[in-house]
Structure formats: structure tokens, C-alpha cells
Amino acid sequence: MAHAIPRPQTEGTSPELTTEQKEGDDCDVLHDRIVCADESSLLFCNQNKWVAFSNCTLGTVCKDGSCVFPESDSNGASDLPGEEESGSANKSDVDVAETGVATDVASSAPVDTAVPEASAEPVVTDAEATAEATEATEAETSDTGGDSSGDSSGSTSGDFGITCDKFKEAVTKASSAIGQSYPTPSDKQCTSFLAGMPKGDIASAREAAMFLANILWESDGLQAKEEYDCQDLPDWCAQNYKTPEDAPGKTYWGRGYIQLTWHYNYEAASEGLFGDDRLVESPDQVATDEDLAWGVSFWFWKENVHGDAGVQEGNFGSSINKINGALECNGGTAQDKAKKRYEMYKAILPIFAPGELPKETGCYN
């Protein structure tokens, strides 16, 4: 979901993003964040009142709660060749979550702009990589995005037989399932994924498949740890993600494989993973540190998706609903994207959990 305006960050109902609000009107800080006051200015929900926020920069207009270039569509995504078929990191679907996160995953840059760094580590065998990941899940380290030991609230049962070979095969087959050609993941991407599963309370191989299918969509096949648009237009993104709570000089656009967005999500993730505000003070590391890119993604899953009854019953659609339900489920305008997520899940599940049958229920049906 590395979108020009990233993906959903929390569950809940979404506010109507219209231009009907005006300064002084009532709002709900739990659901509302930023809306258009008119074609050139924005309002921010503060203490349950809409207050003047900022003006759009020269050359942009306000649409759906963000400033976009006139030639862009209402979600801020440009009409680039192949954009429709790329994942969330390349789309601009605005998702608004329970706490009002306007986080979709749109791209207005070619897919190759966010190709992850080549692994600097020596190539290891599948057995060695799996052993390394298992050791990592048993070690308590503050540098990998939280405490993976001693957590009695969720699964710490290991990797469920998932190996790096299976992980790479899953990414390749999921890519083919939606007509894409995602690059083969690096060994580091694999070991960070395996080591991070306890942080997401991943309870089964089936849930791991659900998680990976959604993350592949959000990150354009693990190619985007940062919004494509914000790499090319940092000043534009800085304006669109600005809030009064921001640390001086810091901007909280979509980073990590889940495209963590907005100050309050960085704050919550930092507190949840580390018990401090390091991600607020240094948000860039979420995009540059492989373990953190996975760490915030597993944190989000644990906090917002894992506990859903439908997810635990194996209903893949329920996981989409918790992540981007406002747009992709329940009559939303982007159900085609939800169906692509499901196609990827169907490709991954037999690799991670042979014998399990995929269940589509919980989103658009």
C-alpha cells in the first residue's frame, strides 16, 4: 500500500470525505482527520471541531481530503501504463480507518522506482535461512521491531514449517496469479518475515498466507518500503501528511511493507514495538531497515487484523475488510483490487498450508 496516499491503518467506519464541512463544524477525532474546505484549502479535526489546516501548494487542488495535481484522478494517482495491475504501493485508493487514517496505496511512479536493495548478505541455503529465522524468533532484540519472546498473548510456535524456499515460491506464484512479475525476494527479506511472525501473533500457516498476500499487494510485491509518489514528490507528500502533532521537520507518509502512515500510527507502532517514540523521531528508518519494514507490518496486523473472528475462521475477505474495507469491501469502488488480493492468497495457501481450502468470505461476498 505504498500509495500516493497509502493504505488503511486501523479498522472502523470511514467518514464521508466531502467538501461540505467548514471551519467550526463538529467532527469526530476518532474517525475524521483531514477534509477539503474548498478547492484550495484543507481542514483538520482538532478537539472535535474542524479547524483551518493548510492551503494546497500552487498547481494543486483539493480533492477527497488531499491536494492533487489537476491532471491526476481524484485519488491522486496518475494514469501510468500498467498502474491498474500493480499492487497497493502503486495505487491511490484513499482508505480511512477507525482513527481516520487516510491511507491507501497508490502509485504514480513506475514499478521499478522502489525495488528493494540487493541483499548484502552471503547466499544461504534454505535450511540455514530457516534456522537463522528460528533463532531470531527466540531472541529478544530491540532492533527488530519489538519483543518476540515471552509474549503469551499470541503464537510463538515458530515458522509453521514455512521455509525460505516456500516463501520465495509463494511470492513468485502470487505474482503470476495476478499477471505480475515480482522479483524473487532476498534472503534477508525471507528471514525477517520468518522472524517477525510472532510479532504479528500469527497463529497458523493459513494466517501467515493471509498476511503475506495482503502485504504483497500493499508493497507492490515487496518492492516498495516507501510510497512511490513521496520518493518523487517529497514536498507534496510533506504537505498532504502534515498534522499539528508532527515532530519538527518530520513527515509521516507511507513506509514499511504495510505503508504505515500519519503521525499517530508511527507513535502507536513505536510504543507497541519499542515502548518509546523512536519511530516518531526517526520515521525514515521504517523504510530503510528491513526488520522494521516487516516489524511495523506485523504490528499493524496484530493490532487491527489478527483478532478478527472472521480472520481466525479462515475467511480471507475478513482480512481485506480490516485493512481496506472502506474501498474494497461492502460496496466499495475498488472491489477488483480485493479480488486480486484473493487470487494471490489462493496461490500462497497451498504452499504454506497444504490441504487447506481458501475461503473468500468477508469482504465483497
mmCIF file of C-alpha atoms in Angstrom:
data_model
loop_
_atom_site.group_PDB
_atom_site.id
_atom_site.type_symbol
_atom_site.label_atom_id
_atom_site.label_comp_id
_atom_site.label_asym_id
_atom_site.label_seq_id
_atom_site.Cartn_x
_atom_site.Cartn_y
_atom_site.Cartn_z
ATOM 1 C CA MET A 1 0.000 0.000 0.000
ATOM 2 C CA ALA A 2 2.721 2.376 -0.819
ATOM 3 C CA HIS A 3 0.293 4.650 -2.476
ATOM 4 C CA ALA A 4 0.414 8.207 -3.432
ATOM 5 C CA ILE A 5 -1.770 8.276 -0.420
ATOM 6 C CA PRO A 6 -1.203 4.979 1.499
ATOM 7 C CA ARG A 7 -3.286 2.152 2.875
ATOM 8 C CA PRO A 8 -5.580 1.717 5.827
ATOM 9 C CA GLN A 9 -4.016 1.837 9.216
ATOM 10 C CA THR A 10 -6.849 0.904 11.512
ATOM 11 C CA GLU A 11 -10.267 -0.611 11.407
ATOM 12 C CA GLY A 12 -13.562 1.157 11.649
ATOM 13 C CA THR A 13 -16.071 3.183 9.751
ATOM 14 C CA SER A 14 -14.878 5.793 7.338
ATOM 15 C CA PRO A 15 -16.058 9.391 7.297
ATOM 16 C CA GLU A 16 -17.555 10.943 4.224
ATOM 17 C CA LEU A 17 -14.746 12.845 2.548
ATOM 18 C CA THR A 18 -16.705 15.755 1.142
ATOM 19 C CA THR A 19 -16.268 19.481 0.867
ATOM 20 C CA GLU A 20 -19.381 20.194 2.960
ATOM 21 C CA GLN A 21 -17.546 20.735 6.239
ATOM 22 C CA LYS A 22 -16.486 24.211 7.218
ATOM 23 C CA GLU A 23 -14.319 25.665 9.946
ATOM 24 C CA GLY A 24 -16.031 25.369 13.325
ATOM 25 C CA ASP A 25 -18.294 22.464 12.371
ATOM 26 C CA ASP A 26 -18.324 19.402 14.614
ATOM 27 C CA CYS A 27 -16.151 16.403 13.747
ATOM 28 C CA ASP A 28 -15.074 13.163 15.448
ATOM 29 C CA VAL A 29 -11.356 12.848 16.167
ATOM 30 C CA LEU A 30 -11.713 9.073 16.261
ATOM 31 C CA HIS A 31 -12.932 8.948 12.675
ATOM 32 C CA ASP A 32 -12.134 12.257 10.988
ATOM 33 C CA ARG A 33 -8.747 13.708 10.144
ATOM 34 C CA ILE A 34 -8.451 15.920 7.080
ATOM 35 C CA VAL A 35 -11.006 17.111 4.519
ATOM 36 C CA CYS A 36 -11.236 19.767 1.834
ATOM 37 C CA ALA A 37 -12.650 23.118 2.869
ATOM 38 C CA ASP A 38 -12.771 24.197 -0.766
ATOM 39 C CA GLU A 39 -10.709 23.581 -3.888
ATOM 40 C CA SER A 40 -7.559 25.099 -2.405
ATOM 41 C CA SER A 41 -7.550 24.522 1.353
ATOM 42 C CA LEU A 42 -7.850 21.785 3.976
ATOM 43 C CA LEU A 43 -9.485 21.418 7.366
ATOM 44 C CA PHE A 44 -8.130 19.322 10.265
ATOM 45 C CA CYS A 45 -10.226 17.681 13.014
ATOM 46 C CA ASN A 46 -8.934 19.001 16.341
ATOM 47 C CA GLN A 47 -10.774 18.555 19.644
ATOM 48 C CA ASN A 48 -13.897 17.517 17.712
ATOM 49 C CA LYS A 49 -14.001 20.726 15.675
ATOM 50 C CA TRP A 50 -12.899 21.378 12.107
ATOM 51 C CA VAL A 51 -10.092 23.955 12.149
ATOM 52 C CA ALA A 52 -8.143 25.606 9.353
ATOM 53 C CA PHE A 53 -5.242 23.364 8.397
ATOM 54 C CA SER A 54 -3.289 24.411 5.299
ATOM 55 C CA ASN A 55 -3.583 25.605 1.736
ATOM 56 C CA CYS A 56 -2.738 23.498 -1.281
ATOM 57 C CA THR A 57 0.510 24.362 -2.974
ATOM 58 C CA LEU A 58 0.495 26.187 -6.279
ATOM 59 C CA GLY A 59 -0.657 23.952 -9.092
ATOM 60 C CA THR A 60 -2.649 21.520 -6.934
ATOM 61 C CA VAL A 61 -6.311 21.354 -5.966
ATOM 62 C CA CYS A 62 -8.028 19.739 -3.005
ATOM 63 C CA LYS A 63 -9.918 16.524 -3.697
ATOM 64 C CA ASP A 64 -11.019 13.830 -1.227
ATOM 65 C CA GLY A 65 -9.039 15.301 1.633
ATOM 66 C CA SER A 66 -5.703 15.780 -0.132
ATOM 67 C CA CYS A 67 -4.076 18.138 -2.584
ATOM 68 C CA VAL A 68 -3.577 16.641 -6.022
ATOM 69 C CA PHE A 69 -2.430 17.818 -9.401
ATOM 70 C CA PRO A 70 -5.335 18.660 -11.716
ATOM 71 C CA GLU A 71 -4.291 16.063 -14.271
ATOM 72 C CA SER A 72 -4.445 13.336 -11.622
ATOM 73 C CA ASP A 73 -7.572 11.419 -10.779
ATOM 74 C CA SER A 74 -9.480 12.047 -7.548
ATOM 75 C CA ASN A 75 -7.244 9.649 -5.625
ATOM 76 C CA GLY A 76 -4.042 11.362 -6.657
ATOM 77 C CA ALA A 77 -2.806 8.586 -8.922
ATOM 78 C CA SER A 78 -1.536 9.375 -12.371
ATOM 79 C CA ASP A 79 -2.513 7.424 -15.440
ATOM 80 C CA LEU A 80 0.668 5.470 -15.869
ATOM 81 C CA PRO A 81 0.824 2.401 -18.092
ATOM 82 C CA GLY A 82 0.212 -0.756 -16.075
ATOM 83 C CA GLU A 83 -0.835 1.079 -12.947
ATOM 84 C CA GLU A 84 -4.147 -0.750 -12.708
ATOM 85 C CA GLU A 85 -2.389 -4.081 -12.440
ATOM 86 C CA SER A 86 0.168 -3.133 -9.826
ATOM 87 C CA GLY A 87 -0.263 -3.547 -6.106
ATOM 88 C CA SER A 88 -1.247 -1.143 -3.388
ATOM 89 C CA ALA A 89 2.111 0.502 -3.410
ATOM 90 C CA ASN A 90 1.102 1.722 -6.856
ATOM 91 C CA LYS A 91 -2.423 2.817 -6.286
ATOM 92 C CA SER A 92 -4.029 5.863 -4.745
ATOM 93 C CA ASP A 93 -7.117 4.455 -3.094
ATOM 94 C CA VAL A 94 -7.792 6.565 -0.024
ATOM 95 C CA ASP A 95 -8.527 4.348 2.952
ATOM 96 C CA VAL A 96 -9.946 5.881 6.076
ATOM 97 C CA ALA A 97 -9.771 3.803 9.206
ATOM 98 C CA GLU A 98 -11.293 3.939 12.629
ATOM 99 C CA THR A 99 -8.916 6.631 13.727
ATOM 100 C CA GLY A 100 -9.306 8.381 10.413
ATOM 101 C CA VAL A 101 -6.210 7.254 8.592
ATOM 102 C CA ALA A 102 -6.359 8.371 5.010
ATOM 103 C CA THR A 103 -4.057 5.615 3.881
ATOM 104 C CA ASP A 104 -4.411 3.984 0.583
ATOM 105 C CA VAL A 105 -1.845 2.532 -1.657
ATOM 106 C CA ALA A 106 -1.499 4.282 -4.925
ATOM 107 C CA SER A 107 1.373 4.788 -7.189
ATOM 108 C CA SER A 108 2.157 7.356 -9.717
ATOM 109 C CA ALA A 109 5.618 6.096 -10.446
ATOM 110 C CA PRO A 110 6.907 3.147 -12.447
ATOM 111 C CA VAL A 111 7.199 -0.086 -10.534
ATOM 112 C CA ASP A 112 10.968 -0.114 -10.642
ATOM 113 C CA THR A 113 11.285 3.028 -8.540
ATOM 114 C CA ALA A 114 11.011 1.094 -5.288
ATOM 115 C CA VAL A 115 12.931 -2.075 -5.979
ATOM 116 C CA PRO A 116 14.440 -3.209 -2.684
ATOM 117 C CA GLU A 117 18.144 -3.185 -2.168
ATOM 118 C CA ALA A 118 20.009 -6.288 -3.180
ATOM 119 C CA SER A 119 20.922 -8.387 -0.196
ATOM 120 C CA ALA A 120 24.401 -7.695 1.016
ATOM 121 C CA GLU A 121 24.464 -10.973 2.911
ATOM 122 C CA PRO A 122 26.001 -14.132 1.517
ATOM 123 C CA VAL A 123 23.546 -16.534 -0.040
ATOM 124 C CA VAL A 124 22.477 -19.185 2.434
ATOM 125 C CA THR A 125 20.747 -22.487 1.962
ATOM 126 C CA ASP A 126 17.079 -22.861 2.772
ATOM 127 C CA ALA A 127 17.876 -24.882 5.875
ATOM 128 C CA GLU A 128 20.371 -22.281 7.077
ATOM 129 C CA ALA A 129 17.951 -19.435 6.457
ATOM 130 C CA THR A 130 15.170 -21.200 8.326
ATOM 131 C CA ALA A 131 17.474 -21.974 11.240
ATOM 132 C CA GLU A 132 18.551 -18.345 11.341
ATOM 133 C CA ALA A 133 14.933 -17.196 11.403
ATOM 134 C CA THR A 134 14.060 -19.652 14.180
ATOM 135 C CA GLU A 135 16.925 -18.384 16.309
ATOM 136 C CA ALA A 136 15.784 -14.823 15.699
ATOM 137 C CA THR A 137 12.259 -15.555 16.929
ATOM 138 C CA GLU A 138 13.672 -16.872 20.181
ATOM 139 C CA ALA A 139 15.973 -13.929 20.797
ATOM 140 C CA GLU A 140 14.738 -10.708 22.353
ATOM 141 C CA THR A 141 16.176 -7.765 20.452
ATOM 142 C CA SER A 142 15.066 -4.182 20.379
ATOM 143 C CA ASP A 143 16.421 -3.632 16.888
ATOM 144 C CA THR A 144 13.995 -5.894 15.030
ATOM 145 C CA GLY A 145 10.785 -4.159 15.955
ATOM 146 C CA GLY A 146 9.797 -5.446 19.373
ATOM 147 C CA ASP A 147 9.955 -8.319 21.803
ATOM 148 C CA SER A 148 9.375 -11.671 20.155
ATOM 149 C CA SER A 149 9.985 -13.695 23.306
ATOM 150 C CA GLY A 150 7.859 -14.166 26.357
ATOM 151 C CA ASP A 151 4.709 -12.943 24.622
ATOM 152 C CA SER A 152 1.949 -15.146 25.970
ATOM 153 C CA SER A 153 -0.797 -13.246 24.146
ATOM 154 C CA GLY A 154 -0.179 -14.834 20.762
ATOM 155 C CA SER A 155 1.577 -17.500 18.774
ATOM 156 C CA THR A 156 5.252 -18.138 19.364
ATOM 157 C CA SER A 157 5.114 -21.562 17.832
ATOM 158 C CA GLY A 158 7.729 -20.857 15.180
ATOM 159 C CA ASP A 159 7.533 -20.793 11.448
ATOM 160 C CA PHE A 160 4.788 -23.446 10.884
ATOM 161 C CA GLY A 161 7.074 -25.299 8.529
ATOM 162 C CA ILE A 162 7.444 -22.282 6.245
ATOM 163 C CA THR A 163 10.933 -22.111 4.772
ATOM 164 C CA CYS A 164 12.689 -19.564 2.612
ATOM 165 C CA ASP A 165 12.185 -21.793 -0.410
ATOM 166 C CA LYS A 166 8.445 -21.851 0.262
ATOM 167 C CA PHE A 167 8.403 -18.103 0.911
ATOM 168 C CA LYS A 168 10.092 -17.350 -2.402
ATOM 169 C CA GLU A 169 7.881 -19.806 -4.265
ATOM 170 C CA ALA A 170 4.812 -18.179 -2.714
ATOM 171 C CA VAL A 171 5.848 -14.699 -3.855
ATOM 172 C CA THR A 172 6.547 -15.952 -7.382
ATOM 173 C CA LYS A 173 3.239 -17.804 -7.735
ATOM 174 C CA ALA A 174 1.236 -14.994 -6.170
ATOM 175 C CA SER A 175 2.824 -12.618 -8.655
ATOM 176 C CA SER A 176 1.862 -14.820 -11.593
ATOM 177 C CA ALA A 177 -1.680 -15.186 -10.265
ATOM 178 C CA ILE A 178 -2.365 -11.509 -10.941
ATOM 179 C CA GLY A 179 -0.268 -11.227 -14.087
ATOM 180 C CA GLN A 180 2.738 -9.553 -12.465
ATOM 181 C CA SER A 181 6.456 -10.402 -12.388
ATOM 182 C CA TYR A 182 7.576 -9.536 -8.878
ATOM 183 C CA PRO A 183 11.300 -10.040 -8.257
ATOM 184 C CA THR A 184 12.449 -13.015 -6.192
ATOM 185 C CA PRO A 185 12.740 -11.919 -2.537
ATOM 186 C CA SER A 186 16.183 -11.684 -0.980
ATOM 187 C CA ASP A 187 17.306 -13.999 1.806
ATOM 188 C CA LYS A 188 17.117 -11.054 4.201
ATOM 189 C CA GLN A 189 13.511 -10.392 3.267
ATOM 190 C CA CYS A 190 12.732 -14.026 3.977
ATOM 191 C CA THR A 191 14.491 -14.278 7.328
ATOM 192 C CA SER A 192 12.934 -11.003 8.501
ATOM 193 C CA PHE A 193 9.499 -12.316 7.518
ATOM 194 C CA LEU A 194 10.002 -15.605 9.376
ATOM 195 C CA ALA A 195 11.479 -13.917 12.437
ATOM 196 C CA GLY A 196 8.691 -11.347 12.529
ATOM 197 C CA MET A 197 5.703 -13.674 12.583
ATOM 198 C CA PRO A 198 5.480 -13.848 16.400
ATOM 199 C CA LYS A 199 5.239 -10.044 16.467
ATOM 200 C CA GLY A 200 2.022 -10.294 14.468
ATOM 201 C CA ASP A 201 0.613 -13.068 16.661
ATOM 202 C CA ILE A 202 0.449 -15.187 13.508
ATOM 203 C CA ALA A 203 -1.311 -18.298 14.747
ATOM 204 C CA SER A 204 -1.107 -20.673 11.788
ATOM 205 C CA ALA A 205 0.355 -21.235 8.347
ATOM 206 C CA ARG A 206 -3.021 -20.178 6.974
ATOM 207 C CA GLU A 207 -2.848 -16.832 8.752
ATOM 208 C CA ALA A 208 0.724 -16.382 7.513
ATOM 209 C CA ALA A 209 -0.592 -16.873 3.963
ATOM 210 C CA MET A 210 -3.299 -14.267 4.576
ATOM 211 C CA PHE A 211 -0.737 -11.827 5.901
ATOM 212 C CA LEU A 212 1.685 -12.328 3.025
ATOM 213 C CA ALA A 213 -0.997 -11.983 0.336
ATOM 214 C CA ASN A 214 -2.070 -8.632 1.742
ATOM 215 C CA ILE A 215 1.486 -7.405 2.227
ATOM 216 C CA LEU A 216 2.432 -8.327 -1.336
ATOM 217 C CA TRP A 217 -0.452 -6.205 -2.578
ATOM 218 C CA GLU A 218 0.351 -3.318 -0.264
ATOM 219 C CA SER A 219 4.045 -3.248 -1.143
ATOM 220 C CA ASP A 220 3.913 -3.988 -4.879
ATOM 221 C CA GLY A 221 5.468 -7.391 -4.379
ATOM 222 C CA LEU A 222 7.887 -6.293 -1.602
ATOM 223 C CA GLN A 223 9.350 -3.679 -3.932
ATOM 224 C CA ALA A 224 8.055 -0.631 -2.066
ATOM 225 C CA LYS A 225 9.022 0.127 1.501
ATOM 226 C CA GLU A 226 8.093 3.748 0.880
ATOM 227 C CA GLU A 227 5.370 5.439 -1.154
ATOM 228 C CA TYR A 228 6.467 5.862 -4.735
ATOM 229 C CA ASP A 229 4.939 9.333 -5.051
ATOM 230 C CA CYS A 230 6.679 10.534 -1.921
ATOM 231 C CA GLN A 231 10.073 9.499 -3.222
ATOM 232 C CA ASP A 232 9.496 11.634 -6.308
ATOM 233 C CA LEU A 233 7.469 14.447 -4.728
ATOM 234 C CA PRO A 234 8.568 14.705 -1.081
ATOM 235 C CA ASP A 235 7.372 18.300 -0.665
ATOM 236 C CA TRP A 236 3.917 17.411 -1.950
ATOM 237 C CA CYS A 237 3.683 14.449 0.418
ATOM 238 C CA ALA A 238 5.033 16.503 3.306
ATOM 239 C CA GLN A 239 2.113 18.872 2.892
ATOM 240 C CA ASN A 240 -0.521 16.187 2.480
ATOM 241 C CA TYR A 241 0.548 14.197 5.542
ATOM 242 C CA LYS A 242 1.217 17.162 7.788
ATOM 243 C CA THR A 243 -0.586 17.351 11.147
ATOM 244 C CA PRO A 244 -0.142 19.626 14.163
ATOM 245 C CA GLU A 245 1.311 16.724 16.181
ATOM 246 C CA ASP A 246 4.273 16.116 13.848
ATOM 247 C CA ALA A 247 7.803 16.283 15.211
ATOM 248 C CA PRO A 248 9.681 19.267 13.731
ATOM 249 C CA GLY A 249 10.979 18.513 10.264
ATOM 250 C CA LYS A 250 9.484 15.005 10.138
ATOM 251 C CA THR A 251 6.855 13.655 7.745
ATOM 252 C CA TYR A 252 4.814 10.523 8.241
ATOM 253 C CA TRP A 253 3.926 9.227 4.797
ATOM 254 C CA GLY A 254 3.610 5.550 3.906
ATOM 255 C CA ARG A 255 6.628 3.458 4.902
ATOM 256 C CA GLY A 256 7.249 -0.187 5.638
ATOM 257 C CA TYR A 257 5.597 -3.012 3.747
ATOM 258 C CA ILE A 258 2.208 -2.111 5.253
ATOM 259 C CA GLN A 259 2.693 1.562 4.318
ATOM 260 C CA LEU A 260 2.401 2.920 7.855
ATOM 261 C CA THR A 261 1.003 6.444 7.587
ATOM 262 C CA TRP A 262 0.302 9.503 9.759
ATOM 263 C CA HIS A 263 1.999 10.622 12.947
ATOM 264 C CA TYR A 264 -0.351 8.842 15.347
ATOM 265 C CA ASN A 265 0.237 5.493 13.663
ATOM 266 C CA TYR A 266 4.007 5.909 13.863
ATOM 267 C CA GLU A 267 3.579 6.863 17.507
ATOM 268 C CA ALA A 268 1.411 3.827 18.267
ATOM 269 C CA ALA A 269 3.687 1.447 16.370
ATOM 270 C CA SER A 270 6.773 2.822 18.097
ATOM 271 C CA GLU A 271 5.187 2.450 21.506
ATOM 272 C CA GLY A 272 3.937 -1.033 20.677
ATOM 273 C CA LEU A 273 7.242 -2.304 19.317
ATOM 274 C CA PHE A 274 9.748 -0.451 21.487
ATOM 275 C CA GLY A 275 7.948 1.332 24.315
ATOM 276 C CA ASP A 276 9.299 4.694 23.161
ATOM 277 C CA ASP A 277 8.927 7.247 20.350
ATOM 278 C CA ARG A 278 11.924 6.355 18.180
ATOM 279 C CA LEU A 279 9.825 5.932 15.040
ATOM 280 C CA VAL A 280 8.284 9.365 15.571
ATOM 281 C CA GLU A 281 11.717 10.939 15.911
ATOM 282 C CA SER A 282 13.194 8.966 13.010
ATOM 283 C CA PRO A 283 10.420 7.805 10.669
ATOM 284 C CA ASP A 284 12.748 7.239 7.697
ATOM 285 C CA GLN A 285 14.170 4.095 9.304
ATOM 286 C CA VAL A 286 10.869 2.299 8.715
ATOM 287 C CA ALA A 287 11.719 2.387 5.003
ATOM 288 C CA THR A 288 15.446 1.747 5.279
ATOM 289 C CA ASP A 289 15.582 -1.033 7.877
ATOM 290 C CA GLU A 290 14.335 -4.403 6.590
ATOM 291 C CA ASP A 291 13.402 -5.691 10.038
ATOM 292 C CA LEU A 292 11.431 -2.530 10.800
ATOM 293 C CA ALA A 293 9.658 -2.637 7.441
ATOM 294 C CA TRP A 294 8.320 -6.056 8.478
ATOM 295 C CA GLY A 295 8.056 -5.121 12.164
ATOM 296 C CA VAL A 296 5.536 -2.302 11.677
ATOM 297 C CA SER A 297 3.605 -4.518 9.258
ATOM 298 C CA PHE A 298 3.294 -7.324 11.793
ATOM 299 C CA TRP A 299 2.461 -4.777 14.490
ATOM 300 C CA PHE A 300 -0.391 -3.441 12.368
ATOM 301 C CA TRP A 301 -1.658 -6.939 11.681
ATOM 302 C CA LYS A 302 -1.624 -7.859 15.373
ATOM 303 C CA GLU A 303 -3.422 -4.681 16.419
ATOM 304 C CA ASN A 304 -6.004 -4.486 13.651
ATOM 305 C CA VAL A 305 -6.449 -7.792 11.827
ATOM 306 C CA HIS A 306 -5.355 -10.829 13.829
ATOM 307 C CA GLY A 307 -8.131 -10.679 16.436
ATOM 308 C CA ASP A 308 -10.988 -10.554 13.947
ATOM 309 C CA ALA A 309 -13.234 -13.612 14.279
ATOM 310 C CA GLY A 310 -13.576 -13.975 10.524
ATOM 311 C CA VAL A 311 -9.815 -13.984 10.066
ATOM 312 C CA GLN A 312 -9.403 -16.693 12.681
ATOM 313 C CA GLU A 313 -12.097 -18.713 10.943
ATOM 314 C CA GLY A 314 -10.056 -18.580 7.758
ATOM 315 C CA ASN A 315 -12.162 -16.045 5.852
ATOM 316 C CA PHE A 316 -9.649 -14.185 3.720
ATOM 317 C CA GLY A 317 -12.143 -11.476 2.828
ATOM 318 C CA SER A 318 -12.311 -10.540 6.507
ATOM 319 C CA SER A 319 -8.630 -9.631 6.445
ATOM 320 C CA ILE A 320 -9.183 -7.298 3.491
ATOM 321 C CA ASN A 321 -12.121 -5.730 5.291
ATOM 322 C CA LYS A 322 -9.950 -4.924 8.306
ATOM 323 C CA ILE A 323 -7.238 -3.416 6.115
ATOM 324 C CA ASN A 324 -9.087 -1.555 3.380
ATOM 325 C CA GLY A 325 -12.760 -2.327 3.775
ATOM 326 C CA ALA A 326 -13.983 1.204 3.058
ATOM 327 C CA LEU A 327 -12.803 0.975 -0.541
ATOM 328 C CA GLU A 328 -12.541 -2.697 -1.402
ATOM 329 C CA CYS A 329 -15.438 -4.272 0.522
ATOM 330 C CA ASN A 330 -19.105 -3.717 1.268
ATOM 331 C CA GLY A 331 -19.966 -1.904 -1.937
ATOM 332 C CA GLY A 332 -16.690 -0.029 -2.186
ATOM 333 C CA THR A 333 -15.391 1.228 -5.506
ATOM 334 C CA ALA A 334 -12.257 -0.933 -5.578
ATOM 335 C CA GLN A 335 -13.571 -4.478 -5.233
ATOM 336 C CA ASP A 336 -11.478 -5.514 -8.234
ATOM 337 C CA LYS A 337 -8.396 -4.971 -6.102
ATOM 338 C CA ALA A 338 -9.800 -7.114 -3.302
ATOM 339 C CA LYS A 339 -10.315 -9.919 -5.802
ATOM 340 C CA LYS A 340 -6.680 -9.689 -6.858
ATOM 341 C CA ARG A 341 -5.628 -9.995 -3.223
ATOM 342 C CA TYR A 342 -7.703 -13.170 -3.066
ATOM 343 C CA GLU A 343 -6.104 -14.570 -6.216
ATOM 344 C CA MET A 344 -2.697 -14.134 -4.577
ATOM 345 C CA TYR A 345 -3.917 -15.789 -1.404
ATOM 346 C CA LYS A 346 -5.164 -18.802 -3.390
ATOM 347 C CA ALA A 347 -1.658 -19.149 -4.858
ATOM 348 C CA ILE A 348 0.101 -18.865 -1.491
ATOM 349 C CA LEU A 349 -2.144 -21.040 0.701
ATOM 350 C CA PRO A 350 -1.288 -24.441 -0.861
ATOM 351 C CA ILE A 351 2.408 -23.682 -0.396
ATOM 352 C CA PHE A 352 2.166 -22.609 3.236
ATOM 353 C CA ALA A 353 -0.719 -24.855 4.331
ATOM 354 C CA PRO A 354 -1.192 -27.856 2.020
ATOM 355 C CA GLY A 355 -4.683 -29.276 2.281
ATOM 356 C CA GLU A 356 -6.272 -26.011 3.442
ATOM 357 C CA LEU A 357 -9.074 -24.728 1.230
ATOM 358 C CA PRO A 358 -9.257 -20.962 0.649
ATOM 359 C CA LYS A 359 -12.378 -19.138 1.832
ATOM 360 C CA GLU A 360 -13.251 -15.893 0.050
ATOM 361 C CA THR A 361 -15.913 -14.741 2.520
ATOM 362 C CA GLY A 362 -15.841 -11.496 4.478
ATOM 363 C CA CYS A 363 -15.345 -8.630 2.050
ATOM 364 C CA TYR A 364 -17.455 -8.349 -1.087
ATOM 365 C CA ASN A 365 -19.464 -11.534 -0.591
#
